[in-house]
Tab-separated table of C-alpha atoms in Angstrom:
chain	number	residue	atom	x	y	z
A	1	MET	CA	39.697	8.198	-1.063
A	2	GLN	CA	37.528	10.424	-3.223
A	3	THR	CA	35.541	7.398	-4.472
A	4	THR	CA	34.954	6.139	-0.932
A	5	LEU	CA	33.675	9.534	0.194
A	6	SER	CA	31.300	9.689	-2.757
A	7	PHE	CA	30.099	6.143	-2.048
A	8	ASP	CA	29.426	6.937	1.620
A	9	THR	CA	27.683	10.206	0.776
A	10	ALA	CA	25.421	8.464	-1.728
A	11	HIS	CA	24.408	5.842	0.828
A	12	LEU	CA	23.802	8.486	3.500
A	13	MET	CA	21.570	10.427	1.116
A	14	LEU	CA	19.668	7.241	0.252
A	15	LEU	CA	19.080	6.367	3.924
A	16	SER	CA	17.982	9.946	4.629
A	17	ALA	CA	15.526	9.837	1.724
A	18	VAL	CA	14.154	6.443	2.814
A	19	THR	CA	13.722	7.733	6.377
A	20	ALA	CA	11.875	10.863	5.237
A	21	ILE	CA	9.640	8.902	2.854
A	22	PHE	CA	8.589	6.313	5.430
A	23	LEU	CA	8.014	9.038	8.021
A	24	LEU	CA	5.632	10.718	5.571
A	25	ALA	CA	4.026	7.413	4.542
A	26	GLY	CA	3.474	6.409	8.164
A	27	PHE	CA	2.009	9.832	8.886
A	28	VAL	CA	-0.488	9.489	6.037
A	29	LYS	CA	-1.496	6.006	7.218
A	30	GLY	CA	-1.931	7.313	10.755
A	31	VAL	CA	-4.310	10.041	9.611
A	32	VAL	CA	-6.418	8.262	6.971
A	33	GLY	CA	-5.925	4.567	7.829
A	34	LEU	CA	-4.211	3.626	4.562
A	35	GLY	CA	-1.644	4.894	2.080
A	36	LEU	CA	1.677	3.690	3.487
A	37	PRO	CA	2.572	1.452	0.503
A	38	THR	CA	1.041	3.898	-1.957
A	39	VAL	CA	3.065	6.866	-0.742
A	40	ALA	CA	6.244	4.928	0.043
A	41	VAL	CA	6.498	2.973	-3.206
A	42	GLY	CA	5.347	5.954	-5.247
A	43	LEU	CA	8.090	8.222	-3.882
A	44	LEU	CA	10.775	5.522	-3.742
A	45	GLY	CA	9.934	4.703	-7.349
A	46	LEU	CA	11.178	8.151	-8.340
A	47	PHE	CA	14.801	7.097	-7.777
A	48	MET	CA	14.929	3.283	-7.586
A	49	PRO	CA	13.440	0.285	-9.460
A	50	PRO	CA	9.935	-0.794	-8.350
A	51	VAL	CA	11.191	-4.198	-7.198
A	52	GLN	CA	13.720	-2.572	-4.848
A	53	ALA	CA	11.102	-0.171	-3.514
A	54	ALA	CA	8.727	-3.092	-2.914
A	55	ALA	CA	11.397	-4.986	-0.972
A	56	LEU	CA	11.987	-1.996	1.323
A	57	LEU	CA	8.255	-1.832	1.997
A	58	ILE	CA	7.884	-5.341	3.458
A	59	VAL	CA	8.745	-4.844	7.156
A	60	PRO	CA	7.113	-1.407	7.727
A	61	SER	CA	4.002	-2.451	5.829
A	62	LEU	CA	3.640	-5.794	7.633
A	63	VAL	CA	4.094	-4.378	11.131
A	64	THR	CA	1.819	-1.354	10.672
A	65	ASN	CA	-0.884	-3.446	8.991
A	66	VAL	CA	-0.833	-6.144	11.687
A	67	TRP	CA	-1.086	-3.346	14.246
A	68	GLN	CA	-4.111	-1.956	12.386
A	69	LEU	CA	-5.605	-5.440	12.005
A	70	LEU	CA	-5.393	-6.259	15.712
A	71	ALA	CA	-6.750	-2.886	16.830
A	72	GLY	CA	-10.403	-3.959	16.451
A	73	GLY	CA	-12.560	-6.764	17.788
A	74	ARG	CA	-14.053	-8.112	14.550
A	75	PHE	CA	-11.120	-10.131	13.255
A	76	VAL	CA	-12.811	-13.564	13.189
A	77	TRP	CA	-16.024	-12.158	11.695
A	78	LEU	CA	-14.112	-10.317	8.975
A	79	LEU	CA	-11.965	-13.366	8.243
A	80	ARG	CA	-15.077	-15.499	7.710
A	81	ARG	CA	-16.639	-12.865	5.473
A	82	LEU	CA	-13.579	-11.961	3.402
A	83	TRP	CA	-11.690	-15.264	3.153
A	84	LEU	CA	-12.439	-15.728	-0.567
A	85	MET	CA	-11.068	-12.274	-1.355
A	86	LEU	CA	-7.996	-12.920	0.778
A	87	ILE	CA	-7.251	-16.192	-1.023
A	88	GLY	CA	-7.674	-14.376	-4.334
A	89	ILE	CA	-5.181	-11.702	-3.234
A	90	PHE	CA	-2.585	-14.312	-2.300
A	91	VAL	CA	-3.018	-16.353	-5.480
A	92	GLY	CA	-3.044	-13.298	-7.741
A	93	THR	CA	0.086	-11.856	-6.152
A	94	LEU	CA	2.025	-15.100	-6.565
A	95	LEU	CA	0.820	-15.549	-10.148
A	96	GLY	CA	1.985	-12.063	-11.107
A	97	ALA	CA	5.155	-11.989	-9.002
A	98	HIS	CA	7.437	-12.192	-12.057
A	99	TRP	CA	6.069	-8.884	-13.377
A	100	ILE	CA	7.679	-6.620	-10.791
A	101	ALA	CA	10.772	-8.812	-10.291
A	102	GLY	CA	11.573	-8.802	-13.996
A	103	ASP	CA	10.533	-5.280	-14.933
A	104	ASP	CA	13.236	-3.471	-16.901
A	105	SER	CA	11.108	-1.419	-19.275
A	106	GLY	CA	9.308	0.829	-16.803
A	107	GLN	CA	5.971	-0.898	-17.309
A	108	ALA	CA	5.545	-1.552	-13.584
A	109	THR	CA	6.270	2.103	-12.818
A	110	ALA	CA	3.709	3.214	-15.405
A	111	ALA	CA	1.186	0.727	-14.003
A	112	LEU	CA	1.827	2.121	-10.534
A	113	GLY	CA	1.121	5.600	-11.865
A	114	ALA	CA	-2.114	4.398	-13.470
A	115	ALA	CA	-3.202	2.734	-10.217
A	116	LEU	CA	-2.519	5.946	-8.290
A	117	ILE	CA	-4.474	8.005	-10.832
A	118	VAL	CA	-7.502	5.694	-10.643
A	119	TYR	CA	-7.413	5.632	-6.860
A	120	ALA	CA	-7.051	9.427	-6.629
A	121	ILE	CA	-9.927	10.087	-9.040
A	122	LEU	CA	-12.197	7.728	-7.112
A	123	GLY	CA	-11.247	9.458	-3.880
A	124	LEU	CA	-11.720	12.996	-5.196
A	125	ALA	CA	-15.035	12.115	-6.823
A	126	ALA	CA	-16.205	10.468	-3.595
A	127	VAL	CA	-17.515	7.621	-5.717
A	128	LYS	CA	-19.616	5.234	-3.660
A	129	PHE	CA	-20.424	1.692	-4.709
A	130	SER	CA	-22.795	-0.825	-3.161
A	131	VAL	CA	-22.384	-4.600	-3.220
A	132	SER	CA	-25.288	-6.848	-2.264
A	133	ALA	CA	-24.873	-10.043	-0.249
A	134	GLY	CA	-25.597	-12.190	-3.310
A	135	THR	CA	-23.095	-10.323	-5.476
A	136	GLU	CA	-20.455	-10.447	-2.755
A	137	LYS	CA	-20.238	-14.248	-2.895
A	138	TRP	CA	-18.948	-14.404	-6.476
A	139	LEU	CA	-17.364	-10.939	-6.708
A	140	SER	CA	-15.123	-11.307	-3.651
A	141	PRO	CA	-12.611	-13.787	-5.160
A	142	ILE	CA	-12.504	-11.805	-8.423
A	143	ILE	CA	-11.686	-8.611	-6.537
A	144	GLY	CA	-9.050	-10.493	-4.571
A	145	LEU	CA	-7.427	-11.923	-7.702
A	146	ALA	CA	-7.395	-8.520	-9.408
A	147	THR	CA	-5.925	-6.881	-6.298
A	148	GLY	CA	-3.238	-9.548	-6.175
A	149	LEU	CA	-2.259	-8.970	-9.794
A	150	VAL	CA	-2.081	-5.198	-9.252
A	151	THR	CA	-0.052	-5.768	-6.083
A	152	ALA	CA	2.390	-7.994	-7.954
A	153	ALA	CA	2.834	-5.463	-10.744
A	154	THR	CA	2.989	-2.260	-8.678
A	155	ALA	CA	3.366	-3.093	-4.931
A	156	VAL	CA	0.201	-1.027	-4.350
A	157	PHE	CA	-2.530	-2.858	-2.421
A	158	VAL	CA	-5.451	-0.480	-2.820
A	159	ILE	CA	-6.941	-1.191	-6.262
A	160	PRO	CA	-9.602	-2.565	-6.419
A	161	ALA	CA	-9.734	-3.889	-2.817
A	162	VAL	CA	-10.297	-0.554	-1.059
A	163	PRO	CA	-13.275	0.622	-3.195
A	164	TYR	CA	-14.729	-2.891	-2.857
A	165	LEU	CA	-14.431	-2.937	0.940
A	166	GLN	CA	-15.985	0.526	1.074
A	167	ALA	CA	-18.888	-0.807	-1.002
A	168	LEU	CA	-19.669	-3.438	1.650
A	169	HIS	CA	-20.928	-0.675	3.965
A	170	LEU	CA	-18.853	-1.761	6.920
A	171	GLU	CA	-18.848	0.309	10.079
A	172	LYS	CA	-15.895	2.701	10.446
A	173	ASP	CA	-13.916	0.484	12.823
A	174	GLU	CA	-14.793	-2.631	10.804
A	175	LEU	CA	-13.544	-0.962	7.613
A	176	ILE	CA	-10.243	0.073	9.227
A	177	GLN	CA	-9.746	-3.486	10.492
A	178	ALA	CA	-10.781	-4.990	7.133
A	179	LEU	CA	-8.219	-2.783	5.384
A	180	GLY	CA	-5.575	-3.973	7.835
A	181	LEU	CA	-6.497	-7.590	7.120
A	182	SER	CA	-6.418	-7.118	3.352
A	183	PHE	CA	-3.127	-5.200	3.439
A	184	THR	CA	-1.517	-7.772	5.752
A	185	VAL	CA	-2.321	-10.618	3.355
A	186	SER	CA	-1.106	-8.503	0.426
A	187	THR	CA	2.182	-7.770	2.184
A	188	ILE	CA	2.805	-11.416	3.054
A	189	ALA	CA	1.945	-12.495	-0.481
A	190	MET	CA	4.209	-9.818	-1.988
A	191	ALA	CA	7.078	-10.898	0.272
A	192	ALA	CA	6.571	-14.510	-0.843
A	193	GLY	CA	6.499	-13.438	-4.485
A	194	LEU	CA	9.664	-11.356	-4.175
A	195	ALA	CA	11.438	-14.191	-2.365
A	196	GLN	CA	10.309	-16.581	-5.083
A	197	GLY	CA	11.898	-14.291	-7.675
A	198	GLY	CA	15.084	-13.837	-5.649
A	199	ALA	CA	14.413	-10.127	-5.073
A	200	LEU	CA	14.636	-10.252	-1.270
A	201	GLN	CA	18.203	-9.881	-0.016
A	202	MET	CA	19.747	-9.368	3.413
A	203	THR	CA	20.821	-5.800	2.633
A	204	GLY	CA	17.332	-4.829	1.562
A	205	ALA	CA	15.841	-6.581	4.598
A	206	ALA	CA	18.120	-4.587	6.916
A	207	VAL	CA	17.106	-1.273	5.331
A	208	SER	CA	13.452	-2.355	5.432
A	209	LEU	CA	13.813	-3.041	9.161
A	210	MET	CA	15.396	0.381	9.655
A	211	ALA	CA	12.491	1.979	7.767
A	212	LEU	CA	10.097	0.580	10.375
A	213	VAL	CA	11.172	3.194	12.947
A	214	PRO	CA	10.221	6.308	10.924
A	215	ALA	CA	7.080	4.544	9.654
A	216	LEU	CA	5.881	3.886	13.204
A	217	GLY	CA	6.901	7.385	14.262
A	218	GLY	CA	4.947	8.922	11.414
A	219	MET	CA	1.959	6.708	12.191
A	220	PHE	CA	1.919	7.844	15.827
A	221	ILE	CA	2.053	11.492	14.759
A	222	GLY	CA	-0.658	10.948	12.152
A	223	GLN	CA	-2.987	9.265	14.628
A	224	TRP	CA	-2.514	12.152	17.041
A	225	LEU	CA	-3.151	14.719	14.325
A	226	ARG	CA	-6.218	12.855	13.054
A	227	GLY	CA	-8.147	14.088	16.084
A	228	LYS	CA	-6.978	17.678	15.602
A	229	ILE	CA	-7.766	18.501	11.954
A	230	SER	CA	-10.527	17.973	9.428
A	231	ALA	CA	-10.145	14.487	7.971
A	232	VAL	CA	-12.159	15.573	4.921
A	233	LEU	CA	-9.704	18.350	4.061
A	234	PHE	CA	-6.698	16.130	4.617
A	235	ARG	CA	-8.084	13.320	2.435
A	236	ARG	CA	-8.756	15.838	-0.350
A	237	CYS	CA	-5.160	17.077	-0.247
A	238	PHE	CA	-3.956	13.487	-0.057
A	239	PHE	CA	-5.816	12.420	-3.200
A	240	VAL	CA	-4.660	15.504	-5.139
A	241	GLY	CA	-1.091	14.633	-4.220
A	242	LEU	CA	-1.587	11.037	-5.331
A	243	LEU	CA	-3.067	12.199	-8.629
A	244	LEU	CA	-0.048	14.400	-9.379
A	245	LEU	CA	2.375	11.659	-8.370
A	246	GLY	CA	0.505	9.112	-10.493
A	247	LEU	CA	0.601	11.365	-13.549
A	248	HIS	CA	4.334	11.895	-13.032
A	249	LEU	CA	5.095	8.173	-12.764
A	250	ALA	CA	2.838	7.190	-15.655
A	251	SER	CA	4.443	9.805	-17.914
A	252	HIS	CA	7.833	8.066	-17.597
A	253	PHE	CA	6.612	5.196	-19.767
A	254	TRP	CA	5.609	7.483	-22.636
A	255	VAL	CA	8.576	9.870	-22.626
């Protein structure tokens, strides 16, 4: 009886933690337009293997990204412009799928920390890049492939796709929709890679589906709050938080 109580309590605590994390991750995405996988996998990675955290991410990430993708009117134009990058993301994710599925040494967690650190530093420094039309033709598939490999290893979709998309000087609404398109392809590719490695299971899928509710709730709240506070101040706090989280995760590999 004592063992059963402990087992039930542990599962209740896990579900509560998952709910709180996806509520926060959805909130961040609602305010700044990205960050759900970064926040969710980063925090989940503190108490579960990266491959398990990535599996829980699938449903909330896919639904919120499709929602973001369909919110604008430039889908076809963006698809024609970014198709080489999108193919690169898919191929890179499948090629590197065995990294996260077979990680037992903490390398994926350390890589996730490194990705968060890089992303946070770029955000805090407000680094701005510019990509010309001629450069875009050959750089796009390389960026996609690199993003796919990082996605496979860490379940984080932002490096280097987000800085690259920002460097294309898209309009605000075009950038938000382009991010949704990139993240949607990354999520689908990651799901395919995890399934290929046998990491997707019915139990994880059920919890992932449950996580959709707090993620959507947080996203609604974040979108409402976005019009009430300074986005600049929030993004600064967001990147500081990511930097600290990245340093914490990366330190696990060296301790």
